[in-house]
Structures are given as structure tokens and as C-alpha cells.
JSON list of C-alpha atoms in Angstrom, two decimals:
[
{"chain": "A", "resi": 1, "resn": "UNK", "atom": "CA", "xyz": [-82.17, -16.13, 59.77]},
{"chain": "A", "resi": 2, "resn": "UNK", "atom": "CA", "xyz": [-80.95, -12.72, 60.26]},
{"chain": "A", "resi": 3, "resn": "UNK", "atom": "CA", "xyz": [-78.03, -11.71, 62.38]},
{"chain": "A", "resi": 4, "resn": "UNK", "atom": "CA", "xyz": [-78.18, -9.43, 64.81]},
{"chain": "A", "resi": 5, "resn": "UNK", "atom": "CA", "xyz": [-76.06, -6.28, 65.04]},
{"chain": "A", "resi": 6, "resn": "UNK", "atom": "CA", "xyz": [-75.66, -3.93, 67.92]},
{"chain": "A", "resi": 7, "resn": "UNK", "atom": "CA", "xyz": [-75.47, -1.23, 68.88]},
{"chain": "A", "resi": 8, "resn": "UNK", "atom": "CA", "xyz": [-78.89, 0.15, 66.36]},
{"chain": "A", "resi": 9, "resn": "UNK", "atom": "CA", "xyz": [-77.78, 3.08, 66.32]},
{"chain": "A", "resi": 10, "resn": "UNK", "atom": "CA", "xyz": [-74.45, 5.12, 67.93]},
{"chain": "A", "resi": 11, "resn": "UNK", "atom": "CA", "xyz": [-73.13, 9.05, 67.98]},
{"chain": "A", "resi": 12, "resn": "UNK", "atom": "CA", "xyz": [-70.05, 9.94, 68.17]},
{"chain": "A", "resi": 13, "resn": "UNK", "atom": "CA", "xyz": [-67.63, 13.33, 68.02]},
{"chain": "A", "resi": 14, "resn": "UNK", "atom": "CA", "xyz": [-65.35, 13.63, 65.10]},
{"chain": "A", "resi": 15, "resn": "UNK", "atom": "CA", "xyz": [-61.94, 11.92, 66.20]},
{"chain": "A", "resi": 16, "resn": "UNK", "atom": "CA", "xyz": [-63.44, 8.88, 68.44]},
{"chain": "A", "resi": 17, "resn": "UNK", "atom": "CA", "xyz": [-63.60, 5.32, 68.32]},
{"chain": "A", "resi": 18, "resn": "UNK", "atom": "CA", "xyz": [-67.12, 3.12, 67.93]},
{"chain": "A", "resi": 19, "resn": "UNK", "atom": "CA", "xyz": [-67.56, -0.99, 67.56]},
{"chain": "A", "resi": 20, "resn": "UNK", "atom": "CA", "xyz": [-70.25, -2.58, 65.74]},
{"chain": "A", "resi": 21, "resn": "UNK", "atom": "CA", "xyz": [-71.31, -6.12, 66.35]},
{"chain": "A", "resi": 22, "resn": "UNK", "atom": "CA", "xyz": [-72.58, -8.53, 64.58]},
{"chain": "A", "resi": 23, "resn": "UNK", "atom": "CA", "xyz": [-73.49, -11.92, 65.90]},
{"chain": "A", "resi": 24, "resn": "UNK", "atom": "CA", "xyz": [-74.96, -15.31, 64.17]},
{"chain": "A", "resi": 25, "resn": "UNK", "atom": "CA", "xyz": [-77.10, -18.46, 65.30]},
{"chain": "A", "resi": 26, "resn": "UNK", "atom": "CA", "xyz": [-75.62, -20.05, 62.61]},
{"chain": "A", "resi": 27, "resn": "UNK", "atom": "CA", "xyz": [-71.65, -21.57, 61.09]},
{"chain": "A", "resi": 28, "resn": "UNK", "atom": "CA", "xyz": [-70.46, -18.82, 59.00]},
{"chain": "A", "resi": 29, "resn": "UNK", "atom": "CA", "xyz": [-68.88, -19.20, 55.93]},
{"chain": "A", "resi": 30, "resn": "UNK", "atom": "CA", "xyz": [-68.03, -15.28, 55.26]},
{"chain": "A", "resi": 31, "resn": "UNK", "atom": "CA", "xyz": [-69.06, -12.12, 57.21]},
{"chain": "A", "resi": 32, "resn": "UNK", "atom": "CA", "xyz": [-69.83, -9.06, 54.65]},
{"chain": "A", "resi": 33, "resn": "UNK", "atom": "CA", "xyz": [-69.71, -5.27, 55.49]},
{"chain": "A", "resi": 34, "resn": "UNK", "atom": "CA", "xyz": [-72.02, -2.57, 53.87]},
{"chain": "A", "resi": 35, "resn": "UNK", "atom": "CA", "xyz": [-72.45, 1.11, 54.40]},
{"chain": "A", "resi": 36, "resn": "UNK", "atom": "CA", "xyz": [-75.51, 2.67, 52.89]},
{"chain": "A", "resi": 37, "resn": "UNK", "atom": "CA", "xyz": [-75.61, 6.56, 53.14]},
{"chain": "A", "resi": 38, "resn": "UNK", "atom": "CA", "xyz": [-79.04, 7.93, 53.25]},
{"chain": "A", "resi": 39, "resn": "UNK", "atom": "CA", "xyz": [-81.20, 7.92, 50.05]},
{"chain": "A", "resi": 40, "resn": "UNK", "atom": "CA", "xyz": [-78.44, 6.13, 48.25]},
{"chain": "A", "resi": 41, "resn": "UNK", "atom": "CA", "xyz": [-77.21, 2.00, 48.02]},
{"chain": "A", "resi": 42, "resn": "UNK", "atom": "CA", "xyz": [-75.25, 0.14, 49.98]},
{"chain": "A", "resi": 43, "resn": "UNK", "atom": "CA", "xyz": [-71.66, 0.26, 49.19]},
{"chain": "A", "resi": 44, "resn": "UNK", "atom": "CA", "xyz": [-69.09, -2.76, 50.43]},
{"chain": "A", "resi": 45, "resn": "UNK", "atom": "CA", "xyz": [-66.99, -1.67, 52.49]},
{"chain": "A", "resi": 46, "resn": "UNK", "atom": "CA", "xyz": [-64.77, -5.71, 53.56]},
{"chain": "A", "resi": 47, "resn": "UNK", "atom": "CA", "xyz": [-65.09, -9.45, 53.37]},
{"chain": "A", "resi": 48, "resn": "UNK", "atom": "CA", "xyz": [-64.32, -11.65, 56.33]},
{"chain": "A", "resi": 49, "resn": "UNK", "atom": "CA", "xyz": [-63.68, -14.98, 55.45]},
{"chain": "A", "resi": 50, "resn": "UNK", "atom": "CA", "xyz": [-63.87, -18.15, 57.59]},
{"chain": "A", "resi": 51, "resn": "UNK", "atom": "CA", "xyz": [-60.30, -18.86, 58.97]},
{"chain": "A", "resi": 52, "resn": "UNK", "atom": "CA", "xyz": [-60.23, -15.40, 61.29]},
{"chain": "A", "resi": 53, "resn": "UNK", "atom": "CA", "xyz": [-59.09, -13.44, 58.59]},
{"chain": "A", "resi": 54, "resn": "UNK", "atom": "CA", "xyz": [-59.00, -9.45, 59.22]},
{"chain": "A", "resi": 55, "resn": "UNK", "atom": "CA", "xyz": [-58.85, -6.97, 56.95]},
{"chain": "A", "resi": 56, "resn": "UNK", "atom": "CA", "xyz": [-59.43, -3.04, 56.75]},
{"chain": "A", "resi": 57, "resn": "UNK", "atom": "CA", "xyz": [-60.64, -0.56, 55.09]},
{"chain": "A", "resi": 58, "resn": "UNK", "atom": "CA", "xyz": [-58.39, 2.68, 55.44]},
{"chain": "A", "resi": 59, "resn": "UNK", "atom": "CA", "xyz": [-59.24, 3.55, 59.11]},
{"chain": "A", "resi": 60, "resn": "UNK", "atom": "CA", "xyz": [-61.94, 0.97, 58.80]},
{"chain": "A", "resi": 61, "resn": "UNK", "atom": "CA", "xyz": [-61.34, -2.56, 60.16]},
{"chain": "A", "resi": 62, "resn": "UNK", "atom": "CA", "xyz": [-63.24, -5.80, 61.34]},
{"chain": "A", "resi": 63, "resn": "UNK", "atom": "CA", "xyz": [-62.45, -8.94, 62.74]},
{"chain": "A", "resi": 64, "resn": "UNK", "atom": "CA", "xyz": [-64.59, -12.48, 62.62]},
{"chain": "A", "resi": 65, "resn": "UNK", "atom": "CA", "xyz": [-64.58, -14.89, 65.17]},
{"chain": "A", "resi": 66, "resn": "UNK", "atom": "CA", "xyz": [-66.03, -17.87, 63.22]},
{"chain": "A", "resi": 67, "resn": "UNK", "atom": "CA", "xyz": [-66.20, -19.86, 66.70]},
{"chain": "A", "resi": 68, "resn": "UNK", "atom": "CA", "xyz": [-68.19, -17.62, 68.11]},
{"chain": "A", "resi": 69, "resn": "UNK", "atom": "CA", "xyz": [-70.27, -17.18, 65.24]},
{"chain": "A", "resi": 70, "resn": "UNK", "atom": "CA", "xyz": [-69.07, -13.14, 65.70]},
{"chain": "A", "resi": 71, "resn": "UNK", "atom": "CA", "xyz": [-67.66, -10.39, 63.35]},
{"chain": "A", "resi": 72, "resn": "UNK", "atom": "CA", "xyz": [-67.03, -7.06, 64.83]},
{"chain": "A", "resi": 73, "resn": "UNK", "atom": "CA", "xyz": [-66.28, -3.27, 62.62]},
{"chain": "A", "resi": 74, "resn": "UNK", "atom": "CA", "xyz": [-64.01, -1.18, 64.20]},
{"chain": "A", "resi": 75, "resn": "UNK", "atom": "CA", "xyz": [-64.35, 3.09, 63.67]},
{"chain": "A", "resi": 76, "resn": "UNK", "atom": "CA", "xyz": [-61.27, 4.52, 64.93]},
{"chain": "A", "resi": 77, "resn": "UNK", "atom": "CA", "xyz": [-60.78, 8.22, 64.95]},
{"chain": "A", "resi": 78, "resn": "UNK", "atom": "CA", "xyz": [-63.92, 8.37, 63.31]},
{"chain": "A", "resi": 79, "resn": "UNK", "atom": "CA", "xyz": [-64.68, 11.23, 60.20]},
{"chain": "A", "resi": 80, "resn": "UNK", "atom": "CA", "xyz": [-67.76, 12.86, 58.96]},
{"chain": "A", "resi": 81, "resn": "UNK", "atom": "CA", "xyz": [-67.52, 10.74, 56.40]},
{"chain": "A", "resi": 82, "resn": "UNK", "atom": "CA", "xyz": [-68.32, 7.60, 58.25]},
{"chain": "A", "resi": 83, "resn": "UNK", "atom": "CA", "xyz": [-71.99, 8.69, 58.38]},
{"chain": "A", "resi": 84, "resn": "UNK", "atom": "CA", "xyz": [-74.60, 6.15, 57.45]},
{"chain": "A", "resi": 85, "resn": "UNK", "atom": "CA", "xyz": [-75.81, 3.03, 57.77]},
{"chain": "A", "resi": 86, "resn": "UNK", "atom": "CA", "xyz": [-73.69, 0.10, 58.70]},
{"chain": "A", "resi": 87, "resn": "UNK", "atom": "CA", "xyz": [-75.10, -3.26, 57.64]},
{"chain": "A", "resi": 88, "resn": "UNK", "atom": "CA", "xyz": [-72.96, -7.09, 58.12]},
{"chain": "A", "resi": 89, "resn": "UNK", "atom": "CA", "xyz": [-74.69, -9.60, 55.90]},
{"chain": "A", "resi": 90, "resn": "UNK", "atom": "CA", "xyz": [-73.63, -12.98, 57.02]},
{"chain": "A", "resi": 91, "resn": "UNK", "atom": "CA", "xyz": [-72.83, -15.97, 54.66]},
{"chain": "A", "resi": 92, "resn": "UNK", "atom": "CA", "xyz": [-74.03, -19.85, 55.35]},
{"chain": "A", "resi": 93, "resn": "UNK", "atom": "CA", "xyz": [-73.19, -22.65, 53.03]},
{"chain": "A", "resi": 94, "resn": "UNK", "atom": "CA", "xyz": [-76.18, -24.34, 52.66]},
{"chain": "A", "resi": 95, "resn": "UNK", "atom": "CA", "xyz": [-74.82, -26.74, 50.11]},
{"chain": "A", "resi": 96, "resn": "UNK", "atom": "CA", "xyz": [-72.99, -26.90, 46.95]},
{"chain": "A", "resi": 97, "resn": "UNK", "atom": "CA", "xyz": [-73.16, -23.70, 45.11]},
{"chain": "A", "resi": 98, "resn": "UNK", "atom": "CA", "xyz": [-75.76, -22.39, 47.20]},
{"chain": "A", "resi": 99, "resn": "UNK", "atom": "CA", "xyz": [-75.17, -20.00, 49.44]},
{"chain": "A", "resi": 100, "resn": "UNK", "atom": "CA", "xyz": [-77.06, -16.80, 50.51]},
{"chain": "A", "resi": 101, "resn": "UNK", "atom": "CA", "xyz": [-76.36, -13.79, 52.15]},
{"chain": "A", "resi": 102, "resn": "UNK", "atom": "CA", "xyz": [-78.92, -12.43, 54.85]},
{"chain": "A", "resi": 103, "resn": "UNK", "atom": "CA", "xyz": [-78.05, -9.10, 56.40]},
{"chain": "A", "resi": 104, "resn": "UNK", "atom": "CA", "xyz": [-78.49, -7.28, 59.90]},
{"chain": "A", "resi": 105, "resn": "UNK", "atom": "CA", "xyz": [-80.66, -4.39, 60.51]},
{"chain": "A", "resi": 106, "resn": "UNK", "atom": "CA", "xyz": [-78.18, -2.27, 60.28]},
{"chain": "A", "resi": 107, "resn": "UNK", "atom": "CA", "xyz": [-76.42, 0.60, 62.97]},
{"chain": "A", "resi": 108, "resn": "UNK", "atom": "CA", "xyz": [-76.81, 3.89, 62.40]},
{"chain": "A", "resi": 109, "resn": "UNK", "atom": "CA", "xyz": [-73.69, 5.98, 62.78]},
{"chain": "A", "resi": 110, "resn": "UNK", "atom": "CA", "xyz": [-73.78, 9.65, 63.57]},
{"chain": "A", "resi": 111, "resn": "UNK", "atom": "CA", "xyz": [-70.66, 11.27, 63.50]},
{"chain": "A", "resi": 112, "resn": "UNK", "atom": "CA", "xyz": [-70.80, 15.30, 64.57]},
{"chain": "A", "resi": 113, "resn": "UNK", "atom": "CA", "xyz": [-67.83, 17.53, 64.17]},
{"chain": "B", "resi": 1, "resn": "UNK", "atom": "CA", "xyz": [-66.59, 0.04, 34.17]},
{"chain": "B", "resi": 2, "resn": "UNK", "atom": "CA", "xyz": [-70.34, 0.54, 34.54]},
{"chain": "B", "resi": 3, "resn": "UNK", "atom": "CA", "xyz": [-71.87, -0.52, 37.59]},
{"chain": "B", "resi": 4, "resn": "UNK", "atom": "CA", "xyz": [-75.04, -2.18, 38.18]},
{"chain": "B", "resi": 5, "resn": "UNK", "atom": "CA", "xyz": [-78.12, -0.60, 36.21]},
{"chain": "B", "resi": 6, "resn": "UNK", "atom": "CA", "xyz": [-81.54, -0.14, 37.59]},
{"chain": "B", "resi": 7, "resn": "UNK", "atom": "CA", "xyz": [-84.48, 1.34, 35.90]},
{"chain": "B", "resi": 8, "resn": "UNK", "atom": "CA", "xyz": [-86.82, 2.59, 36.75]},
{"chain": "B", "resi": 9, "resn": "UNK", "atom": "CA", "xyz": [-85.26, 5.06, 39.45]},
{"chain": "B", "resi": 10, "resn": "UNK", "atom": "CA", "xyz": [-88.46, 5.85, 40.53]},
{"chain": "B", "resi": 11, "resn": "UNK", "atom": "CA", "xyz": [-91.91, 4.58, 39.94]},
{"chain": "B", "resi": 12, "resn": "UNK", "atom": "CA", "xyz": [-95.59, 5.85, 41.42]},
{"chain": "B", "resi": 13, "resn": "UNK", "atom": "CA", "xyz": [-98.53, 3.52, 40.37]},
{"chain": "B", "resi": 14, "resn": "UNK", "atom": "CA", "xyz": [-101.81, 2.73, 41.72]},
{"chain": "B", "resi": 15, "resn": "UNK", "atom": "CA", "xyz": [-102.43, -0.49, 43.05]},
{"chain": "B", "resi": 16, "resn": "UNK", "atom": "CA", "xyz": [-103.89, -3.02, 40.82]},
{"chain": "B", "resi": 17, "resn": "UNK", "atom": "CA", "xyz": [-101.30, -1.97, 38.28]},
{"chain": "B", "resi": 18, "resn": "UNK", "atom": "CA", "xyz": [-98.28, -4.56, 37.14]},
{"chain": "B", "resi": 19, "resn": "UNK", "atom": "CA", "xyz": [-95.09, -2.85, 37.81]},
{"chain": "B", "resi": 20, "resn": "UNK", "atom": "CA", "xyz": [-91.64, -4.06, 35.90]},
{"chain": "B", "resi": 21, "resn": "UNK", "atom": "CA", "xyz": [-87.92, -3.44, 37.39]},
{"chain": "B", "resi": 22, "resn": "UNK", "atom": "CA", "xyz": [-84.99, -3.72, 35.63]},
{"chain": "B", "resi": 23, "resn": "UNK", "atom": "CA", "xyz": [-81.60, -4.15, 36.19]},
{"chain": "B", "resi": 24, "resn": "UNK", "atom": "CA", "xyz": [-77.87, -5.13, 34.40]},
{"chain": "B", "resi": 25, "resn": "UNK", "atom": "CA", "xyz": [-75.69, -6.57, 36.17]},
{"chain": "B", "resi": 26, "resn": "UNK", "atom": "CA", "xyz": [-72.03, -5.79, 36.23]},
{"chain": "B", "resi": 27, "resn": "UNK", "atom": "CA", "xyz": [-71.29, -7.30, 32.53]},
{"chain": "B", "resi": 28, "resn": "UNK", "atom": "CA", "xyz": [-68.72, -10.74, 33.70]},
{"chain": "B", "resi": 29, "resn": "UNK", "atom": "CA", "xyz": [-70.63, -11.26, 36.49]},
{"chain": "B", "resi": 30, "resn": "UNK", "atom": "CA", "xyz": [-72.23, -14.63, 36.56]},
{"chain": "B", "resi": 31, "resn": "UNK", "atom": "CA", "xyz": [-75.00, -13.91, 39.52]},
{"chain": "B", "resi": 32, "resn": "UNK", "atom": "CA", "xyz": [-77.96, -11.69, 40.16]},
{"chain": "B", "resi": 33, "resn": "UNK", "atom": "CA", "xyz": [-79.68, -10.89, 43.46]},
{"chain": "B", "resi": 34, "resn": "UNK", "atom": "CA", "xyz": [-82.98, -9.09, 43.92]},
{"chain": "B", "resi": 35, "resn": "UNK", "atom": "CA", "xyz": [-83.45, -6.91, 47.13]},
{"chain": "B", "resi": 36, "resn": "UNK", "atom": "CA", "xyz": [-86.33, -5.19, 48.56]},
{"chain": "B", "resi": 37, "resn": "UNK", "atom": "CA", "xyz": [-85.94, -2.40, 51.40]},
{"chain": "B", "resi": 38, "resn": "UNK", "atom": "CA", "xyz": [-87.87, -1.08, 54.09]},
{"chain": "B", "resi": 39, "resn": "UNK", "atom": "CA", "xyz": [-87.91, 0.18, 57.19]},
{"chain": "B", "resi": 40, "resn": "UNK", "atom": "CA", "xyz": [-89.65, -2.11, 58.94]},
{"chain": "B", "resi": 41, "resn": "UNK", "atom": "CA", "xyz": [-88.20, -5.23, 57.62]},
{"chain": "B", "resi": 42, "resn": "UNK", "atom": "CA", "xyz": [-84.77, -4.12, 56.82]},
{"chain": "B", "resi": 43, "resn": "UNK", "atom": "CA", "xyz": [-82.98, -5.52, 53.30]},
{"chain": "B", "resi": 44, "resn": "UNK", "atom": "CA", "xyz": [-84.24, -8.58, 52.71]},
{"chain": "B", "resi": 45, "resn": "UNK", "atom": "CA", "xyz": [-82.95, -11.16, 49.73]},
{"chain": "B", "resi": 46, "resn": "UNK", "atom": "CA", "xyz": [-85.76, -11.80, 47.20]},
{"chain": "B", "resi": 47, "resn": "UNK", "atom": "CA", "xyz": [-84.09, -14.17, 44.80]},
{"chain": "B", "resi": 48, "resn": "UNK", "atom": "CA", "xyz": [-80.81, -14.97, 43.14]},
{"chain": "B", "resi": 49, "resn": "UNK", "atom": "CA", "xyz": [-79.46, -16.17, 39.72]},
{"chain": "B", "resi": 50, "resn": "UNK", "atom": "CA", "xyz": [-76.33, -18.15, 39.29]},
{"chain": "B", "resi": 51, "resn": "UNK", "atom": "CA", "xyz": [-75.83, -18.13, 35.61]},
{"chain": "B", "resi": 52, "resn": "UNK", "atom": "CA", "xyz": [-79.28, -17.09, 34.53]},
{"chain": "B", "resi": 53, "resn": "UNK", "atom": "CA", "xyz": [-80.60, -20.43, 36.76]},
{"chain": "B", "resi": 54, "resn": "UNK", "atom": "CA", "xyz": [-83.13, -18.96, 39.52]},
{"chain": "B", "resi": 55, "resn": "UNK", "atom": "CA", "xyz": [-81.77, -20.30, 42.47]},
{"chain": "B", "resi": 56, "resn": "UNK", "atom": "CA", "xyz": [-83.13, -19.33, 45.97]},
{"chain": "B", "resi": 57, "resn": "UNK", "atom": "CA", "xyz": [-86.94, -17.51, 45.21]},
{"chain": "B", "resi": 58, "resn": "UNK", "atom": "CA", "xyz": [-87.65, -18.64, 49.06]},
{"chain": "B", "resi": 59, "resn": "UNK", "atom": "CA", "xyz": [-87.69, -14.58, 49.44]},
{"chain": "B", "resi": 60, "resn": "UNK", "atom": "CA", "xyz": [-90.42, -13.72, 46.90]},
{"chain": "B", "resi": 61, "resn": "UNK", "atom": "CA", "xyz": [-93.57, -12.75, 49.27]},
{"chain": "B", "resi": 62, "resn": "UNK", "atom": "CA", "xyz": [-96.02, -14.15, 47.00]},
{"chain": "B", "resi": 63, "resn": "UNK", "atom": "CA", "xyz": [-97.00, -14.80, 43.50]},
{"chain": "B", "resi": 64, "resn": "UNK", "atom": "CA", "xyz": [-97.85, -11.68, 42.95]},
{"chain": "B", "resi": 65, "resn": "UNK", "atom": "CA", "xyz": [-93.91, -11.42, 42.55]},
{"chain": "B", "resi": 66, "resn": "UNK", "atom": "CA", "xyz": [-92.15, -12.70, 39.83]},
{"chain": "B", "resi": 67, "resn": "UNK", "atom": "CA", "xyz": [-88.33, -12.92, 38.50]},
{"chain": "B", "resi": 68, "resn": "UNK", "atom": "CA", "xyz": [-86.76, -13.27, 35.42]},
{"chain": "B", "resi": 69, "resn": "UNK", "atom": "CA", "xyz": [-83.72, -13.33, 33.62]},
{"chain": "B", "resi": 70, "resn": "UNK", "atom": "CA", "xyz": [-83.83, -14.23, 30.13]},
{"chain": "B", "resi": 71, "resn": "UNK", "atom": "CA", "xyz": [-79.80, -13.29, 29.42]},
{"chain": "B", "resi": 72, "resn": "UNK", "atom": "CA", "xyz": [-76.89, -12.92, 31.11]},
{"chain": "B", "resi": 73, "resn": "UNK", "atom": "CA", "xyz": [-77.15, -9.12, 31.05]},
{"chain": "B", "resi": 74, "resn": "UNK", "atom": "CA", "xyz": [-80.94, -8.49, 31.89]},
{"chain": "B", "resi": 75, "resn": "UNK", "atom": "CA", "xyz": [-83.21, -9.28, 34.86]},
{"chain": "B", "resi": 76, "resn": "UNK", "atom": "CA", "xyz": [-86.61, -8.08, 35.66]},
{"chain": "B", "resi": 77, "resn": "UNK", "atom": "CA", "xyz": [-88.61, -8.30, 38.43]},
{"chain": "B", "resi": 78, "resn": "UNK", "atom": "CA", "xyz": [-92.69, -7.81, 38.24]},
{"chain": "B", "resi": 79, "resn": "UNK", "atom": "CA", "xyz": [-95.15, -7.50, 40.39]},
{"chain": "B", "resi": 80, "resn": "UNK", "atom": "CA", "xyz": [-98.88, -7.94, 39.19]},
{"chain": "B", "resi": 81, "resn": "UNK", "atom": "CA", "xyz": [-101.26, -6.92, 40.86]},
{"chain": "B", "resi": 82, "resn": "UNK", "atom": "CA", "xyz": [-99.27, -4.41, 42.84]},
{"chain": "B", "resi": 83, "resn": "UNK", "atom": "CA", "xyz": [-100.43, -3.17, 46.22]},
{"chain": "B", "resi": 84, "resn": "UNK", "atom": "CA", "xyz": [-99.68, -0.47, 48.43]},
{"chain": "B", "resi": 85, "resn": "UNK", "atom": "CA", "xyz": [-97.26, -2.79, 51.21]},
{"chain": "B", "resi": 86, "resn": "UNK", "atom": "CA", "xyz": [-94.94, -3.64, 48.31]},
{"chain": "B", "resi": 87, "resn": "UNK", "atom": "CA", "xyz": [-93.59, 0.21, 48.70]},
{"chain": "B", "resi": 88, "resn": "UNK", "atom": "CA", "xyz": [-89.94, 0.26, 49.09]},
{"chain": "B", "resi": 89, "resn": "UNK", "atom": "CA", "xyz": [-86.68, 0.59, 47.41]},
{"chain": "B", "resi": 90, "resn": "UNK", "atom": "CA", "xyz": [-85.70, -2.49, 45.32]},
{"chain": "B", "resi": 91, "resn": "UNK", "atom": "CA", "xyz": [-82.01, -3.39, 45.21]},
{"chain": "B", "resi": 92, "resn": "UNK", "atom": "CA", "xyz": [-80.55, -5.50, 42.55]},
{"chain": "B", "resi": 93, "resn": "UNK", "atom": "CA", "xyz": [-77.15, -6.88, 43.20]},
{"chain": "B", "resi": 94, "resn": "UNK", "atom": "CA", "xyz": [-74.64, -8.71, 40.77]},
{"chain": "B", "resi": 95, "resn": "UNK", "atom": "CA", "xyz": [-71.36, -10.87, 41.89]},
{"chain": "B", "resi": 96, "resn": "UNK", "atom": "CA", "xyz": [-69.05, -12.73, 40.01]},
{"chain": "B", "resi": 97, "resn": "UNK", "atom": "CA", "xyz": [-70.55, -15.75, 41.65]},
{"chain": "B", "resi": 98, "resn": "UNK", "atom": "CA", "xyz": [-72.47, -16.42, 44.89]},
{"chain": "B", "resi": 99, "resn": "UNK", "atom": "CA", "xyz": [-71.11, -17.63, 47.30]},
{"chain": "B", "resi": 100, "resn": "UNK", "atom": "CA", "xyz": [-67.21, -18.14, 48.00]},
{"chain": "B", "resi": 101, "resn": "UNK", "atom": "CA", "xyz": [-66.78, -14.77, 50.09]},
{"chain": "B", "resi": 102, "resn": "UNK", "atom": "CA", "xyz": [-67.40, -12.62, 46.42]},
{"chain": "B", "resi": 103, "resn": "UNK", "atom": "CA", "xyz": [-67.98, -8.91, 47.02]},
{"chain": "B", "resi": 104, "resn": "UNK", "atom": "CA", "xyz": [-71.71, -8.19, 45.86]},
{"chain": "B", "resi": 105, "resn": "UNK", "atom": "CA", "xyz": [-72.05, -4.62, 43.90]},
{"chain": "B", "resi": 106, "resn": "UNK", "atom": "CA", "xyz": [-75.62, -3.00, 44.79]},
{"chain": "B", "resi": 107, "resn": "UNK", "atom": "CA", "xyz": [-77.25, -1.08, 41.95]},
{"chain": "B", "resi": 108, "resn": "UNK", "atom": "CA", "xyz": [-78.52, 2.49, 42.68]},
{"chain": "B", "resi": 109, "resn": "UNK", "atom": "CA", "xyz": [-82.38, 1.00, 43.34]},
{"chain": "B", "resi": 110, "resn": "UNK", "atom": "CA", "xyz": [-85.50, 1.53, 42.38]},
{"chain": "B", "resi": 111, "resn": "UNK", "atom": "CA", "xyz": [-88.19, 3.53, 45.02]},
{"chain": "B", "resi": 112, "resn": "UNK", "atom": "CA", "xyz": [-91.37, 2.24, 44.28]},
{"chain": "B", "resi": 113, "resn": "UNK", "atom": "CA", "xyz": [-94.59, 3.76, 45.81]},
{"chain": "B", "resi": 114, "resn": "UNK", "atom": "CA", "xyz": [-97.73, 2.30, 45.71]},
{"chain": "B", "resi": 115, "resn": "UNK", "atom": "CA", "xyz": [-100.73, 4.37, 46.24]}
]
């Protein structure tokens, strides 16, 4: 099943802050973060793993609440270059050496100067 | 290092036709996903290989669809007879393994249009 990110789609002036959500039915293993820039693939961007790890991506971070079944990406002062496509694809252990990844429908990020 | 190879980048065929992707994964890696994505239905997982094993088809829409990987550096995926709701940009993916919290590299994709 799919998780479910919001906001779909957010605009925002050079220099501010946005939060993307994404949020589970089910026990996460990992959470992963994509961007995909328009007319090209999606490019990974951080893992989350189970255990409330956090980790960042230059001004880029995230946090997962594996509780809560939650993983949040934090844009803070925000550059033209964060334009695109944000995407979390969630991880489920479904049993040995099978997992699979199943990914949001994505939040569009508009950043204007 | 080379990243993940997809050819065709683009492909126009009539429907009826059988159309053939291919892709190389990232040479070490040991598993191979197949995407497909539209608008409507977002990126969706096809399939994945774990060490040439298919492993998860529960994604392929029909059999109409099929998946292959015959070596550890080649995968195809082929569609026969194709039709015009199978347009959309096909994503192969590579990882050293699935699972585990491993990073998956996306290849560049393949727009297919189906008239």
C-alpha cells in the first residue's frame, strides 16, 4: 500500500522553510527520499532507518518516527535548486530477503526567487 | 562509475506491436527493479531481481508484461501486444541488495508512447 505524503504540492520564496510528510498504515523498516526534477529520474536524496535515525542532506534533512509510522523532509532556507518533485518510498519487511519499496505520490515544490 | 543504463530513451509504436526495454544495472549490484510512471498512478514497482531470481512480479499489470534477466548485467522488460494505456516512462532501478535500508540508483528511463 502506498503512503501518503502531504502537502501535493507547496510554493515557496527563495530563503523559506517547507515540511513534507509522509505517513504509513504499515511497520516501517526504512523511509527513502527521492527528488525527481521534471523530464528527468528520480535522484536519492536520504535513508531513514528504523531506530529514529536522522540524517541530512546539505540544507536538506528528515526525521522518521517509526512509532508513528511517520517520516517528515525538512527545506530550510530553501534554493532554486530545490525545485521538483519530492517522493518518500517507504520500506516493509515482508519476510526474509523480501522487502519492497512502494512510494508516495509525490509533492511538488516550487521555489520562486 | 557508470550509472544505470536504459535503452531505448524513447520509443513510439503502434499498438499491437511487442516493445523491448533494456537496462544495466550499476555493475556490483546484486538487485534490479522495474518501474513504470504516470501521472495518474504515480511510480509504481513492477518487479524486482535479487541476484537474477525474479522476486516480487505482483506489480506486472498483466501478461501482456513480461521480465527478464538472463545475467547479472542485463534485464529486459517486454510488452506484447502493446496498447495505448501502457504509455509512460519506465524506470529501472539497481541496489546492491533489496532490502536492508540500500540506496536504489534510478536509470535515466525510457518514455514509451503508444499510439
Amino acid at each position: 500500500q502506498q503512503p501518503v505524503q502531504s502537502p501535493q504540492a507547496v510554493i515557496l520564496r527563495e530563503g523559506e522553510d517547507a515540511v513534507i510528510n509522509c505517513s504509513s498504515s504499515k511497520a516501517l523498516y526504512s523511509v527513502h527520499w527521492y527528488r525527481q526534477k521534471h523530464g528527468e529520474a528520480p535522484v536519492f536524496l536520504m535513508i531513514l532507518l528504523k531506530g529514529g535515525e536522522q540524517k541530512g542532506h546539505d540544507k536538506i534533512s528528515a526525521s522518521f518516527n517509526e512509532k508513528k509510522q511517520q517520516s517528515s523532509l525538512y527545506l530550510t532556507a530553501s534554493q532554486l535548486s530545490y525545485s521538483g518533485t519530492y517522493f518518500c518510498g517507504t520500506e516493509s519487511r515482508r519476510g526474509s530477503n523480501d522487502y519492497k519499496l512502494s512510494f508516495g505520490a509525490g509533492t511538488t515544490v516550487t521555489v520562486r526567487a | 562509475d557508470a550509472g544505470v543504463i536504459q535503452s531505448p530513451r524513447h520509443e513510439v509504436t503502434e499498438m499491437g506491436q511487442e516493445v523491448t526495454l533494456r537496462c544495466k544495472p550499476i555493475s556490483g549490484h546484486n538487485s534490479l527493479f522495474w518501474y513504470r510512471q504516470t501521472m495518474m498512478r504515480g511510480l509504481e514497482l513492477l518487479i524486482y531481481f535479487n541476484n537474477n531470481v525474479p522476486i516480487d512480479d505482483s506489480g506486472m499489470p498483466e501478461d501482456r508484461f513480461s521480465a527478464k534477466m538472463p545475467n547479472a548485467s542485463f534485464s529486459t522488460l517486454k510488452i506484447q501486444p502493446s496498447e495505448p494505456r501502457d504509455s509512460a516512462v519506465y524506470f529501472c532501478a539497481s541496489s546492491k541488495i533489496a532490502g536492508a535500508g540500500e540506496t536504489q540508483y534510478f536509470g535515466p528511463g525510457t518514455r514509451l508512447l503508444v499510439l
